[in-house]
Short mmCIF file of C-alpha atoms in Angstrom, two decimals:
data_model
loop_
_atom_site.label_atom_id
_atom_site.label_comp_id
_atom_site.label_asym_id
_atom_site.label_seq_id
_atom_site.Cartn_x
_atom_site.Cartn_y
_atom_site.Cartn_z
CA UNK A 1 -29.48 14.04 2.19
CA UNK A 2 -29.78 9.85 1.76
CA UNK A 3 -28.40 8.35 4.95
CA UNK A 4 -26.22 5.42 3.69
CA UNK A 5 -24.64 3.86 6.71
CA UNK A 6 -25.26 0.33 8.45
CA UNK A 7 -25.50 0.53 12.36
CA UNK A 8 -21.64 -0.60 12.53
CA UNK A 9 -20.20 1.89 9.95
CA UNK A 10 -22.36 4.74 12.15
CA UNK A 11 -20.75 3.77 15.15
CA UNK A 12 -17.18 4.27 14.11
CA UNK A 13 -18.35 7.35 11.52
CA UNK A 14 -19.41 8.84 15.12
CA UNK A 15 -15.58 8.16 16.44
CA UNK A 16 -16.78 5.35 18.45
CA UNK A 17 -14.35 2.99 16.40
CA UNK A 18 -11.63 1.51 18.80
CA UNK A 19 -7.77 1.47 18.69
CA UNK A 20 -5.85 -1.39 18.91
CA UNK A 21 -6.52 -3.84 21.61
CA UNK A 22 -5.22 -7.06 22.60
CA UNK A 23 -7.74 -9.84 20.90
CA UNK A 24 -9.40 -12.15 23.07
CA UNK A 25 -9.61 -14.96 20.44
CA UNK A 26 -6.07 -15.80 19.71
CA UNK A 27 -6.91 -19.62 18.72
CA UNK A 28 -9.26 -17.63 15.41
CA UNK A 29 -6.16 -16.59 13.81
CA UNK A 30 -5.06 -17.60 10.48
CA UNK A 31 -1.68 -18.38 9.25
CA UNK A 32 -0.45 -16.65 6.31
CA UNK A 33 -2.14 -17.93 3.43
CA UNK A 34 -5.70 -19.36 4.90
CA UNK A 35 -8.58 -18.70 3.05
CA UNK A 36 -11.27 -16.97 5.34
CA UNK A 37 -13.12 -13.55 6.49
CA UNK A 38 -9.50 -11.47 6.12
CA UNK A 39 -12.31 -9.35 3.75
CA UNK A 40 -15.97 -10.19 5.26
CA UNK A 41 -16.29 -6.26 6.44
CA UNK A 42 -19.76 -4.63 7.03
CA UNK A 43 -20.35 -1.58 4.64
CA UNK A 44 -22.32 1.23 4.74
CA UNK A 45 -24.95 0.59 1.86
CA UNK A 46 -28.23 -0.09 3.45
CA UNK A 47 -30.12 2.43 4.76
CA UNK A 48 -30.37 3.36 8.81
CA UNK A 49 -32.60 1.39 11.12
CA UNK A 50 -32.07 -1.53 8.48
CA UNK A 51 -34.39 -0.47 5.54
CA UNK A 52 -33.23 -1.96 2.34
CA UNK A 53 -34.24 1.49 0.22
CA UNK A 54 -31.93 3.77 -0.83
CA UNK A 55 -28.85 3.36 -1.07
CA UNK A 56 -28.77 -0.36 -0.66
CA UNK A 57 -31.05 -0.73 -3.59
CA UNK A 58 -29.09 1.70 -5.70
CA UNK A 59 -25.98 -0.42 -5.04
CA UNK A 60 -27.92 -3.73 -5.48
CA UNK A 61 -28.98 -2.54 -9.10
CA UNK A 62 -25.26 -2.34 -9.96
CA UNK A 63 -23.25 -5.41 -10.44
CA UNK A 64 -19.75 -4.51 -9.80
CA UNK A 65 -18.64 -7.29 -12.43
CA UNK A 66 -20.92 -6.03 -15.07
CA UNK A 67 -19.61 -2.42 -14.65
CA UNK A 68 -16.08 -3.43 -14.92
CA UNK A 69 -16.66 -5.56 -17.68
CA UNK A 70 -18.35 -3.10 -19.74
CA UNK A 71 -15.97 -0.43 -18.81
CA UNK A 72 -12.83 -2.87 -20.01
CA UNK A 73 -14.82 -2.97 -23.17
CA UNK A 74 -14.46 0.69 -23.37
CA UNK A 75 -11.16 1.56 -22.45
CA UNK A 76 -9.67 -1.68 -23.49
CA UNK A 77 -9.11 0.13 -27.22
CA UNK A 78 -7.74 3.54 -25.86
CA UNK A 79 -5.03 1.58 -23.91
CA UNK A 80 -4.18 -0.77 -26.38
CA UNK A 81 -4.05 1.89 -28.85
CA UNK A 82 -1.97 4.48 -26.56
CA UNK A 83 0.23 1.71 -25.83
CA UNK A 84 0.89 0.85 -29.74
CA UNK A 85 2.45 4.83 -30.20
CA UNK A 86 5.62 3.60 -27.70
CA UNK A 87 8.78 3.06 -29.44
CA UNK A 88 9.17 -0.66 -29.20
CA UNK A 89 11.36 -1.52 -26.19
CA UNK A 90 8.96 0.44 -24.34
CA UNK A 91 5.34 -0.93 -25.98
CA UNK A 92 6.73 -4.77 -25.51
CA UNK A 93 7.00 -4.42 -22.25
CA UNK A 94 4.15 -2.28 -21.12
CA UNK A 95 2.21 -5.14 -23.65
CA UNK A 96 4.01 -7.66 -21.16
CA UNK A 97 2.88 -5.46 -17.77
CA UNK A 98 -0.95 -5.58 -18.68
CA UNK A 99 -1.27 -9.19 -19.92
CA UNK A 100 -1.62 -8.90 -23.65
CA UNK A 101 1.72 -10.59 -24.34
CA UNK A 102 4.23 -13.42 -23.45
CA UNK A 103 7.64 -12.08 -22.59
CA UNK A 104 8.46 -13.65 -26.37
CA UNK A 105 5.77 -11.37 -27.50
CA UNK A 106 3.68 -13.39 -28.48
CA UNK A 107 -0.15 -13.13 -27.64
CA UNK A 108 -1.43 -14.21 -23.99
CA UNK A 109 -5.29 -14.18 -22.71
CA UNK A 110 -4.05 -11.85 -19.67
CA UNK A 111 -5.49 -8.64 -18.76
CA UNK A 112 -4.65 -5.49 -17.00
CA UNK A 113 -5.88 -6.06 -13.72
CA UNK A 114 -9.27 -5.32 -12.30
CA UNK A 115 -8.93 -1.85 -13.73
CA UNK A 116 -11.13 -0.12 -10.43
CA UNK A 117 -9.93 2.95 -11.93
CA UNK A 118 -11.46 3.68 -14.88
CA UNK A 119 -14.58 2.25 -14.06
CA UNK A 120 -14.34 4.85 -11.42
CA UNK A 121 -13.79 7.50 -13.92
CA UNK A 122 -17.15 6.20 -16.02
CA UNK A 123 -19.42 5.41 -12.96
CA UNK A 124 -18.62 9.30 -11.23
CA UNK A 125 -19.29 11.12 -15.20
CA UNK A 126 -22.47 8.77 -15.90
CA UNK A 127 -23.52 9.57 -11.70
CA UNK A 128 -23.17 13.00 -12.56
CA UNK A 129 -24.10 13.48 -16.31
CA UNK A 130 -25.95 10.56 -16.96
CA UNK A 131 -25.10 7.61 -19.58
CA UNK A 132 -23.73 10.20 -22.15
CA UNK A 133 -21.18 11.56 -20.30
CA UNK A 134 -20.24 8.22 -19.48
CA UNK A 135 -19.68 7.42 -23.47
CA UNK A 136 -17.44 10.21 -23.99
CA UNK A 137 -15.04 9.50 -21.00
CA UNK A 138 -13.01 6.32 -22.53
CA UNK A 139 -9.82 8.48 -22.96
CA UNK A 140 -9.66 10.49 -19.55
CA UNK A 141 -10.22 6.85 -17.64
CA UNK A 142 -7.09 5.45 -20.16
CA UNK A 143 -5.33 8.30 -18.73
CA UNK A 144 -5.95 7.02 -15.12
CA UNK A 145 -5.05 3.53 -15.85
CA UNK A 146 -2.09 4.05 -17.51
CA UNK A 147 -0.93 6.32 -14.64
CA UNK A 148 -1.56 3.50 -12.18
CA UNK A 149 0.49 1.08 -14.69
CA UNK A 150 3.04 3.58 -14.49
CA UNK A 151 3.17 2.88 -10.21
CA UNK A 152 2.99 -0.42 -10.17
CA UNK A 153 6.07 -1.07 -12.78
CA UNK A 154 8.37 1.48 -10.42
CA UNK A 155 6.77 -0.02 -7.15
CA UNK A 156 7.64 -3.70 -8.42
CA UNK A 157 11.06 -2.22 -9.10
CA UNK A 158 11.61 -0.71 -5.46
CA UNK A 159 9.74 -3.33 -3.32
CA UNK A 160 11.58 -6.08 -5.42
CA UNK A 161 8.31 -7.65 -5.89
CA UNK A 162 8.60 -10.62 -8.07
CA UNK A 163 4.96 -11.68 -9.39
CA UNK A 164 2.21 -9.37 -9.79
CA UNK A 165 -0.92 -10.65 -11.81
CA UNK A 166 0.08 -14.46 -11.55
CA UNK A 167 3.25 -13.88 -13.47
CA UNK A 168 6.84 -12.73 -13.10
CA UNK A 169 6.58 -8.66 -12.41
CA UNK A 170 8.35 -6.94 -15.88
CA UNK A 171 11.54 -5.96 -13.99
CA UNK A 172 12.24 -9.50 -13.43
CA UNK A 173 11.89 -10.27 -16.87
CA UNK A 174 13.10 -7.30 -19.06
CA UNK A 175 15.45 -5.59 -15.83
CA UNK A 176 15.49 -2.60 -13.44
CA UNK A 177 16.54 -0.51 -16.28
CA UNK A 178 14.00 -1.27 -18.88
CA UNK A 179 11.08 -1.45 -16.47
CA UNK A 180 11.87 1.61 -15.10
CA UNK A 181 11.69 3.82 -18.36
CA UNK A 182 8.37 1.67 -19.15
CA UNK A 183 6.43 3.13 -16.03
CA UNK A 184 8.01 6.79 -17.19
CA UNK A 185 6.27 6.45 -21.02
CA UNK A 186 3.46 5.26 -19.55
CA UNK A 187 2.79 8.33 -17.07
CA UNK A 188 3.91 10.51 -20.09
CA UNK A 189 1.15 8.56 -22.52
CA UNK A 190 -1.72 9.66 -20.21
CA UNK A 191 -0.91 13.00 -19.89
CA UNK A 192 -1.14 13.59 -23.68
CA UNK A 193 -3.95 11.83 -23.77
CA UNK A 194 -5.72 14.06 -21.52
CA UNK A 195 -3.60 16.93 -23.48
CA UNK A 196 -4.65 15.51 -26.98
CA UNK A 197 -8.53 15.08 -26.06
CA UNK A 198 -10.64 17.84 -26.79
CA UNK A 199 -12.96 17.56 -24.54
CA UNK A 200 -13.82 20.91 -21.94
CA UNK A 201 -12.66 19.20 -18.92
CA UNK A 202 -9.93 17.65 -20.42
CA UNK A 203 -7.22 20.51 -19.20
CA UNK A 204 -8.82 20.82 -15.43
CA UNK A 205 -8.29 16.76 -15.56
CA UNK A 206 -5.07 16.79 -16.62
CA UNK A 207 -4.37 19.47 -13.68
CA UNK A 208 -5.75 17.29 -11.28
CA UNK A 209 -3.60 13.66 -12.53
CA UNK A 210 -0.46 15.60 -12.71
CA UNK A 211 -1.05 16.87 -8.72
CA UNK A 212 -2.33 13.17 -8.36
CA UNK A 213 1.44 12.10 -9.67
CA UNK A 214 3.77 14.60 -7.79
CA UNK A 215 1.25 13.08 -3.90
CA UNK A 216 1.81 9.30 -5.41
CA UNK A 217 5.44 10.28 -5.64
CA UNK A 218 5.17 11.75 -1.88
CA UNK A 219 3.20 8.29 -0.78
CA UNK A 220 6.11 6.01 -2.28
CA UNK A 221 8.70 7.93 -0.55
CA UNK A 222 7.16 7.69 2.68
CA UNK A 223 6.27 4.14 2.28
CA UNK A 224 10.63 3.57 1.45
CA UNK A 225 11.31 5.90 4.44
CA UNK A 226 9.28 4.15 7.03
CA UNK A 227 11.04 0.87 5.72
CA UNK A 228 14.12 2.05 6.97
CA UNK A 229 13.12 3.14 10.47
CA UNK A 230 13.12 0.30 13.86
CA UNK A 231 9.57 -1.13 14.16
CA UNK A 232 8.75 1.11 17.34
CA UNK A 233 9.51 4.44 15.47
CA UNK A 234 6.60 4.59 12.98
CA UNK A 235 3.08 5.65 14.27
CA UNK A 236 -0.07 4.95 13.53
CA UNK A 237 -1.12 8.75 11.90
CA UNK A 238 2.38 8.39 9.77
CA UNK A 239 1.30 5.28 7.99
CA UNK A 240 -2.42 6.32 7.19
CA UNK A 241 -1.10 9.66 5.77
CA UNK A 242 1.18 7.71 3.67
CA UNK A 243 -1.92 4.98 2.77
CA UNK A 244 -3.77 8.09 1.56
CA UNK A 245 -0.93 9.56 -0.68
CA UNK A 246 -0.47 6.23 -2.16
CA UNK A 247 -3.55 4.72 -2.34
CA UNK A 248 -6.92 7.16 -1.63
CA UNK A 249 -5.00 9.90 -3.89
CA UNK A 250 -5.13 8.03 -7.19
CA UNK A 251 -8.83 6.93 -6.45
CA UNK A 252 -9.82 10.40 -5.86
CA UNK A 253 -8.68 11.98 -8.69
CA UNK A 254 -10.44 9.15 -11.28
CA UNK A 255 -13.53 10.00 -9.42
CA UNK A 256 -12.91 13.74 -9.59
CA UNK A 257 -11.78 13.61 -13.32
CA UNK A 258 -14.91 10.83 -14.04
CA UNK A 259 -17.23 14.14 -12.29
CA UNK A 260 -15.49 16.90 -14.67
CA UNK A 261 -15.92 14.98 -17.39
CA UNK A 262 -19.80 15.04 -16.48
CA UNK A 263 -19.91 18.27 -16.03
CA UNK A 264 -19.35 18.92 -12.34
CA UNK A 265 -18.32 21.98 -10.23
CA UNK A 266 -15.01 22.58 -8.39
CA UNK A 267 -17.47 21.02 -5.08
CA UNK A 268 -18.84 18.15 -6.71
CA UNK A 269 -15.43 17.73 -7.83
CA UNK A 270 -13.87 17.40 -4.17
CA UNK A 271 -16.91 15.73 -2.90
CA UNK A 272 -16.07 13.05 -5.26
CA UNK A 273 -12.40 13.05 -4.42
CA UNK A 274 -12.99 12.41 -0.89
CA UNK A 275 -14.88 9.78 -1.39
CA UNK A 276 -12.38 7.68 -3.71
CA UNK A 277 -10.11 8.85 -1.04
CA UNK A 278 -11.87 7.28 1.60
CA UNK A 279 -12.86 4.41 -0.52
CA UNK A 280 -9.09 3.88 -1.58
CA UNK A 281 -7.66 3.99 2.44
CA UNK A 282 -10.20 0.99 3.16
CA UNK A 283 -9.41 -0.28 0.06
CA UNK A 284 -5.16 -0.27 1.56
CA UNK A 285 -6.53 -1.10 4.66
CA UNK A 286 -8.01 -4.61 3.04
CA UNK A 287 -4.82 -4.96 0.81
CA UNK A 288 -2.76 -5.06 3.83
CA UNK A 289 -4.96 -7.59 5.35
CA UNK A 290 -4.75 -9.55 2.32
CA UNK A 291 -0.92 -9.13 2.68
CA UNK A 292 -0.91 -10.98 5.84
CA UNK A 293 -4.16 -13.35 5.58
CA UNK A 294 -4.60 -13.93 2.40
CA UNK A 295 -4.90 -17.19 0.15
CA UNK A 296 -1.91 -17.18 -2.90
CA UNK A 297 -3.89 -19.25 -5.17
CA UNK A 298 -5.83 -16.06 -5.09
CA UNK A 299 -3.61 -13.17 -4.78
CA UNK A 300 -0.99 -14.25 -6.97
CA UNK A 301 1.86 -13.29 -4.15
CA UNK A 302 3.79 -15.93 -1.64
CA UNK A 303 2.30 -16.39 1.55
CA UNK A 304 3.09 -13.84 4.29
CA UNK A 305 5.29 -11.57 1.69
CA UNK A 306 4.45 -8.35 3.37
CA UNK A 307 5.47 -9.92 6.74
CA UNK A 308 8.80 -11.77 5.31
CA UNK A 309 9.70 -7.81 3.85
CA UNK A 310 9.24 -6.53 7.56
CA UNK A 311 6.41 -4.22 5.58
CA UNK A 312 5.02 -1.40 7.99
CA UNK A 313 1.28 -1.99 7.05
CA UNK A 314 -1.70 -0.81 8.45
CA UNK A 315 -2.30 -3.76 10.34
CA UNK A 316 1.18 -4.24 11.85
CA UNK A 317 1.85 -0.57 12.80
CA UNK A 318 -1.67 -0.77 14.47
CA UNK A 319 -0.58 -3.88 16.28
CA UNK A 320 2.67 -2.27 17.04
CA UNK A 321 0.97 0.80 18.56
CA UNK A 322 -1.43 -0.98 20.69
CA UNK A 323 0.57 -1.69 24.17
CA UNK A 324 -0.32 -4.85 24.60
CA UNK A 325 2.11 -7.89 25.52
CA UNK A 326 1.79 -9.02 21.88
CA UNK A 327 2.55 -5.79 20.61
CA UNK A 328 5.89 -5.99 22.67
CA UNK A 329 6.92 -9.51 21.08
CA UNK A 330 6.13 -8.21 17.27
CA UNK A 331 8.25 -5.69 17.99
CA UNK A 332 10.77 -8.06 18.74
CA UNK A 333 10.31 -10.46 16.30
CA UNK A 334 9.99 -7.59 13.20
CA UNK A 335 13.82 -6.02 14.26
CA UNK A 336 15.00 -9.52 13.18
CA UNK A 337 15.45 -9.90 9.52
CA UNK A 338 13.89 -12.63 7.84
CA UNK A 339 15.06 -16.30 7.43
CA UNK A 340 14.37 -18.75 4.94
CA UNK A 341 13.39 -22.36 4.56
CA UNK A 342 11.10 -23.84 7.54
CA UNK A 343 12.30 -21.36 10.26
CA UNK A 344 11.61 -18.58 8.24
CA UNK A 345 7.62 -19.68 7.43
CA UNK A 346 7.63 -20.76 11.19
CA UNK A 347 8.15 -17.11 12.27
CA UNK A 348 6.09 -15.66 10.04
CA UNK A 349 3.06 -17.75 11.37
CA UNK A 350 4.34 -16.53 14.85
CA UNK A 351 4.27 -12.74 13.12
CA UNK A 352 0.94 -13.03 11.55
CA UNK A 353 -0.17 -14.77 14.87
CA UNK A 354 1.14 -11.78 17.03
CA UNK A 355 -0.64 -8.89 14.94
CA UNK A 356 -4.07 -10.42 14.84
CA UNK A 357 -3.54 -11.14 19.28
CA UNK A 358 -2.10 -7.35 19.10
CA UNK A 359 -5.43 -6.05 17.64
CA UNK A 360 -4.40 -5.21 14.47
CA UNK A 361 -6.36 -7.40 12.06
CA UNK A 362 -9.47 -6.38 14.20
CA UNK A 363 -8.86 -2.82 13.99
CA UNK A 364 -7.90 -2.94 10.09
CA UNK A 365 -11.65 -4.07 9.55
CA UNK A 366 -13.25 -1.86 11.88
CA UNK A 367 -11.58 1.43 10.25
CA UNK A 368 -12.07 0.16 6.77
CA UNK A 369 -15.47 0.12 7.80
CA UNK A 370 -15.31 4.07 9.35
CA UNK A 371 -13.75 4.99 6.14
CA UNK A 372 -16.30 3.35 4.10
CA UNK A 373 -18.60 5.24 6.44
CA UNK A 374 -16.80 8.76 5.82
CA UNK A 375 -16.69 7.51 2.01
CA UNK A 376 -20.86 7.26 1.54
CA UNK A 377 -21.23 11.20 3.11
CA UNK A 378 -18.65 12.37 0.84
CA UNK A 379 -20.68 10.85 -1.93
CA UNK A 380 -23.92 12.03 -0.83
CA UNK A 381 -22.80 15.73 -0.80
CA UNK A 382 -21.75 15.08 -4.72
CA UNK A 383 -24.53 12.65 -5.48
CA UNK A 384 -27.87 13.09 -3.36
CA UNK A 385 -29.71 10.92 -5.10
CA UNK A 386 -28.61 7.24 -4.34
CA UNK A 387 -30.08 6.31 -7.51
CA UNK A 388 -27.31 7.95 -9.37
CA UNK A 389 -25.06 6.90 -7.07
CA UNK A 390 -25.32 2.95 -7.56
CA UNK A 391 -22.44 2.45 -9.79
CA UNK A 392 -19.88 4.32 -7.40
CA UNK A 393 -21.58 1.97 -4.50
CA UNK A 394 -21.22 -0.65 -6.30
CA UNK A 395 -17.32 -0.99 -7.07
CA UNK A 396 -16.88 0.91 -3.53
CA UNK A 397 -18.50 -2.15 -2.12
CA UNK A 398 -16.43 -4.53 -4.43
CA UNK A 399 -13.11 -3.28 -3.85
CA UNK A 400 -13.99 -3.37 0.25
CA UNK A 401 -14.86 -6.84 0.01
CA UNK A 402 -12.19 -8.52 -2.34
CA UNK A 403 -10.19 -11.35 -1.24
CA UNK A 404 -7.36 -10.62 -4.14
#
């Protein structure tokens, strides 16, 4: 079996990776909002003892922007024309959601995101049935993106998020109401695509989403739930499981329905889904960095938003959980609800300034690496040849190091 890990990613994959501990470089940390490293992580895609074969050549052949450019190209038209069988109300505001539209309706040069997904779905059929399979995958990875449209409208709805993309987020514009039954067509358009298609796989795929929906569901409700509890009450093992639900679930299952769709076994099929599962906890585990650290021009959110909704992150819960004399005055400061004007963005820099002393922006990077680690040995029990495994490597790598 290809070995795919860098020395660091070894280290933690051999449970060597450290819990929270109080920094020793308080002066390095960045106020919400810096640009910086929040994302520089080592990844596991060159080969032990530093050879560049491989793995690391696999992933090198792949440019993560080309794949997700050509798979827009290819699911692009599914979605668009999915999205055109919604009764009105419905398709103007799901046009609104992924870009293609001004709230007046008329035409805007926006797009749906990065759309990780479906280029998922197309890199784990091509990995495992070569370019073929690839070609006749378009609908299945629709499916997938529309289901993670379907998320983000309700999510915007229940974390009162107000931008998303560099514009207002749709229930701010059409209402709670409105945005609400959006996200419900939507998750009821890609399961009759997947019902409609008549493709073999296409019933075992629509199996898997629906499962996929009824964990997402699970994740969001643990994500409100932990909201609600004192800063001290939520552990470590509670959030993760939660990050997985949310998160890793959805990219499993568009690499598990990408490998059914090329022809994989019920294995293949799981190896697969662990490793989007992996992939998608260090992709949370960046995201929550990016919460804290990252630049706005960038991520299209306010400075320190996670931090200003007292959100129980990765980061913070790790920083929380550490036992350290920082930990004790995060704690303090996160019981206190959030202020606005100039005291407000003081505190947060105090916040922000707290969890990285804590350990928690430290240990954020060092288990995105493990799971990154975890993520290439699921892979290479699906996918033993690295060569066919360069696409999946690829975006794995891209989503790991994003700064938005």
């Amino acid at each position: 079996m290809a070995e795919f890990m860098t020395e660091t990613a070894h280290r933690a994959a051999q449970g060597t990776a450290r819990r929270p501990a109080a920094a020793s470089r308080p002066t390095t940390a960045k106020r919400p909002g810096d640009p910086g490293d929040a994302t520089d992580l080592p990844l596991p895609l060159r080969a032990a003892g530093g050879s560049a074969d491989g793995a690391a050549e696999a992933a090198d052949g792949h440019d993560a922007a080309l794949i997700l450019e050509r798979s827009r190209q290819s699911v692009d038209p599914e979605l668009r024309a999915a999205v055109a069988t919604l009764p009105a109300p419905m398709r103007r505001i799901a046009r609104y959601h992924f870009g293609w539209e001004h709230a007046d309706g008329t035409p805007a040069e926006g797009n749906g995101g990065k759309a990780i997904r479906p280029a998922l779905v197309l890199a784990a059929a091509a990995a495992l049935g070569g370019p073929a399979a690839r070609e006749g995958t378009a609908r299945a990875a629709a499916a997938v993106e529309l289901v993670h449209n379907f998320t983000l409208l309700h999510d915007d709805v229940m974390d009162r998020d107000t931008t998303r993309r560099h514009r207002p987020t749709a229930w701010t514009v059409f209402g709670d109401t409105d945005a609400i039954l959006a996200g419900d067509a939507l998750q009821a358009l890609a399961l009759r695509l997947l019902a409609e298609d008549r493709h073999p796989a296409s019933q075992a795929a629509a199996a898997r989403l629906a499962a996929c929906v009824v964990e997402l569901c699970a994740g969001q409700h643990a994500d409100t739930a932990l909201e609600q509890r004192a800063p001290g009450e939520v552990t470590l093992a509670e959030v993760l499981a939660m990050a997985e639900a949310k998160t890793g679930a959805l990219l499993g299952c568009s690499c598990a329905v990408g490998a059914l769709y090329g022809g994989a076994g019920e294995e293949q099929a799981e190896a697969l889904d662990a490793f989007g599962r992996q992939a998608g906890l260090a992709f949370q585990l960046i995201d929550d960095v990016i919460g804290i650290w990252g630049d706005p021009v960038r991520t299209g959110k306010p400075a320190g938003a996670d931090l200003a909704a007292r959100k129980k992150s990765l980061p913070v819960v790790a920083a929380l959980t550490s036992g350290t004399p920082a930990a004790a005055e995060l704690a303090e400061l996160y019981a206190r609800p959030h202020r606005e004007g100039r005291e407000g963005e003081e505190e947060l820099e105090r916040i922000a300034l707290a969890v990285e002393r804590a350990g928690g922006r430290d240990w954020a990077q060092a288990q995105a690496a493990d799971r990154m680690a975890r993520a290439v040995d699921d892979l290479a029990r699906a996918v033993p040849d690295p060569a066919h495994a360069g696409g999946l490597l690829a975006l794995a790598e891209f989503v790991t190091r994003r700064t938005s």
